mmCIF file of C-alpha atoms in Angstrom:
data_model
loop_
_atom_site.group_PDB
_atom_site.id
_atom_site.type_symbol
_atom_site.label_atom_id
_atom_site.label_comp_id
_atom_site.label_asym_id
_atom_site.label_seq_id
_atom_site.Cartn_x
_atom_site.Cartn_y
_atom_site.Cartn_z
ATOM 1 C CA MET A 1 -11.643 7.541 -9.496
ATOM 2 C CA SER A 2 -7.912 7.970 -8.032
ATOM 3 C CA THR A 3 -5.912 6.198 -6.439
ATOM 4 C CA THR A 4 -3.286 6.854 -3.195
ATOM 5 C CA SER A 5 0.271 7.353 -4.058
ATOM 6 C CA ILE A 6 2.753 5.191 -2.530
ATOM 7 C CA ARG A 7 4.672 8.597 -1.235
ATOM 8 C CA SER A 8 1.430 9.000 0.915
ATOM 9 C CA ILE A 9 1.248 5.203 2.043
ATOM 10 C CA VAL A 10 5.078 5.629 3.384
ATOM 11 C CA ASP A 11 4.186 9.228 4.660
ATOM 12 C CA ASP A 12 0.966 8.087 6.529
ATOM 13 C CA ALA A 13 3.391 4.979 8.072
ATOM 14 C CA ASP A 14 6.504 7.386 9.033
ATOM 15 C CA ARG A 15 4.137 9.541 10.621
ATOM 16 C CA ARG A 16 2.394 6.993 12.764
ATOM 17 C CA LEU A 17 5.380 5.192 13.552
ATOM 18 C CA ALA A 18 7.197 8.830 14.815
ATOM 19 C CA THR A 19 4.900 7.930 17.807
ATOM 20 C CA ALA A 20 4.384 4.433 18.300
ATOM 21 C CA SER A 21 5.177 2.222 20.998
ATOM 22 C CA TYR A 22 7.132 -0.758 20.032
ATOM 23 C CA GLY A 23 5.015 -3.814 19.890
ATOM 24 C CA GLU A 24 1.681 -4.602 18.277
ATOM 25 C CA GLU A 25 1.101 -1.213 17.649
ATOM 26 C CA THR A 26 4.196 -0.929 15.501
ATOM 27 C CA LEU A 27 3.384 -4.131 13.925
ATOM 28 C CA ALA A 28 -0.126 -3.077 13.460
ATOM 29 C CA ILE A 29 0.914 -0.230 11.549
ATOM 30 C CA GLY A 30 3.251 -2.589 9.087
ATOM 31 C CA VAL A 31 0.109 -4.811 8.230
ATOM 32 C CA ASP A 32 -1.762 -1.459 7.360
ATOM 33 C CA TYR A 33 1.133 -0.404 5.330
ATOM 34 C CA PHE A 34 0.806 -3.328 3.067
ATOM 35 C CA GLU A 35 -2.873 -3.533 2.755
ATOM 36 C CA ALA A 36 -2.484 0.154 1.561
ATOM 37 C CA VAL A 37 0.246 -1.177 -0.975
ATOM 38 C CA GLY A 38 -1.947 -3.794 -2.009
ATOM 39 C CA ALA A 39 -4.994 -1.729 -2.807
ATOM 40 C CA HIS A 40 -2.705 0.926 -4.448
ATOM 41 C CA PHE A 41 -1.850 -1.649 -6.723
ATOM 42 C CA ALA A 42 -5.258 -2.947 -7.562
ATOM 43 C CA GLY A 43 -6.387 1.064 -8.057
ATOM 44 C CA SER A 44 -3.438 1.435 -10.748
ATOM 45 C CA ILE A 45 -4.275 -1.745 -12.479
ATOM 46 C CA TYR A 46 -7.315 -0.434 -13.018
ATOM 47 C CA LEU A 47 -6.730 3.217 -14.143
ATOM 48 C CA ARG A 48 -4.133 1.864 -16.175
ATOM 49 C CA THR A 49 -6.936 -0.928 -18.230
ATOM 50 C CA VAL A 50 -10.477 1.069 -17.940
ATOM 51 C CA ASN A 51 -9.605 3.426 -20.284
ATOM 52 C CA GLU A 52 -7.540 1.488 -22.660
ATOM 53 C CA SER A 53 -8.360 -1.184 -25.269
ATOM 54 C CA TRP A 54 -7.410 -4.262 -23.015
ATOM 55 C CA SER A 55 -8.977 -7.705 -23.388
ATOM 56 C CA ASP A 56 -10.521 -9.445 -20.101
ATOM 57 C CA PRO A 57 -7.873 -12.017 -20.691
ATOM 58 C CA GLN A 58 -5.067 -9.477 -20.773
ATOM 59 C CA ILE A 59 -6.624 -7.649 -17.625
ATOM 60 C CA ASN A 60 -6.670 -10.640 -15.811
ATOM 61 C CA ALA A 61 -2.883 -11.611 -16.582
ATOM 62 C CA LEU A 62 -1.868 -8.627 -15.373
ATOM 63 C CA ILE A 63 -4.087 -8.942 -12.566
ATOM 64 C CA LEU A 64 -2.627 -12.224 -11.831
ATOM 65 C CA THR A 65 0.819 -11.137 -12.363
ATOM 66 C CA THR A 66 0.657 -8.465 -10.264
ATOM 67 C CA TYR A 67 -0.684 -10.369 -7.419
ATOM 68 C CA GLY A 68 2.173 -12.925 -7.380
ATOM 69 C CA GLU A 69 4.706 -10.006 -7.565
ATOM 70 C CA LEU A 70 2.965 -8.301 -4.375
ATOM 71 C CA LEU A 71 3.096 -11.865 -2.245
ATOM 72 C CA GLU A 72 6.644 -12.149 -3.607
ATOM 73 C CA MET A 73 7.500 -8.697 -2.635
ATOM 74 C CA VAL A 74 6.159 -9.058 0.817
ATOM 75 C CA SER A 75 8.561 -12.504 1.459
ATOM 76 C CA ASN A 76 11.434 -10.750 -0.135
ATOM 77 C CA THR A 77 11.279 -7.501 2.194
ATOM 78 C CA PHE A 78 10.970 -9.798 5.163
ATOM 79 C CA ALA A 79 14.242 -12.123 3.776
ATOM 80 C CA ASN A 80 16.372 -8.509 2.693
ATOM 81 C CA PHE A 81 15.771 -7.401 6.596
ATOM 82 C CA GLY A 82 16.386 -10.414 8.397
ATOM 83 C CA VAL A 83 12.838 -10.931 9.688
ATOM 84 C CA LYS A 84 12.075 -14.169 10.586
ATOM 85 C CA ASP A 85 8.650 -14.254 12.366
ATOM 86 C CA GLU A 86 6.690 -16.321 10.182
ATOM 87 C CA VAL A 87 3.016 -15.366 11.886
ATOM 88 C CA TYR A 88 3.617 -11.818 11.171
ATOM 89 C CA LEU A 89 4.598 -12.408 7.774
ATOM 90 C CA GLN A 90 1.617 -14.424 7.264
ATOM 91 C CA ARG A 91 -0.151 -11.222 8.120
ATOM 92 C CA CYS A 92 1.689 -8.950 6.134
ATOM 93 C CA LEU A 93 0.615 -11.350 3.153
ATOM 94 C CA ASP A 94 -2.783 -11.548 4.344
ATOM 95 C CA ALA A 95 -2.999 -7.760 4.248
ATOM 96 C CA VAL A 96 -1.480 -7.351 0.843
ATOM 97 C CA GLU A 97 -3.849 -9.583 -0.311
ATOM 98 C CA ARG A 98 -6.797 -8.115 1.624
ATOM 99 C CA GLY A 99 -5.799 -4.709 0.319
ATOM 100 C CA PHE A 100 -5.250 -6.036 -3.458
ATOM 101 C CA LEU A 101 -8.263 -8.228 -3.742
ATOM 102 C CA ASP A 102 -10.708 -6.250 -2.142
ATOM 103 C CA ARG A 103 -10.055 -2.906 -4.023
ATOM 104 C CA GLY A 104 -9.516 -4.941 -7.126
ATOM 105 C CA GLU A 105 -13.212 -6.786 -6.640
ATOM 106 C CA ASN A 106 -14.926 -3.140 -5.928
ATOM 107 C CA LEU A 107 -13.408 -1.756 -9.009
ATOM 108 C CA PHE A 108 -13.603 -4.232 -11.710
ATOM 109 C CA SER A 109 -17.095 -5.790 -10.743
ATOM 110 C CA THR A 110 -19.074 -2.916 -9.977
ATOM 111 C CA THR A 111 -20.675 -1.883 -12.949
ATOM 112 C CA ASP A 112 -21.691 1.394 -11.410
ATOM 113 C CA THR A 113 -18.298 2.374 -10.909
ATOM 114 C CA GLY A 114 -17.381 1.490 -14.577
ATOM 115 C CA GLY A 115 -16.247 -1.853 -13.773
ATOM 116 C CA ARG A 116 -15.416 -4.779 -16.449
ATOM 117 C CA ALA A 117 -17.017 -7.600 -14.819
#
């Protein structure tokens, strides 16, 4: 099992932005970016904990902490760049959540892939 690197996520977004028209296409790239970042972090947690002697409560605490920090990171990114579009912020928060939770659920609850449900 491998996880996509942040560098490759950024490179993909940069490549797509280079040819994107301003507007919804650009916004969709941002949503995809945040979804990929969420999935990346879920994969990173899995890789960090799967072969270690982490207890389920420790893993759960790490998942919850990381989840909260991801949502905060998206909100802070918008604030730092002065983006005040609340609808778009919510789209990006939903995307990072979707990427994180979907990937995490897939990894941690599927015993076929070594999940620890």
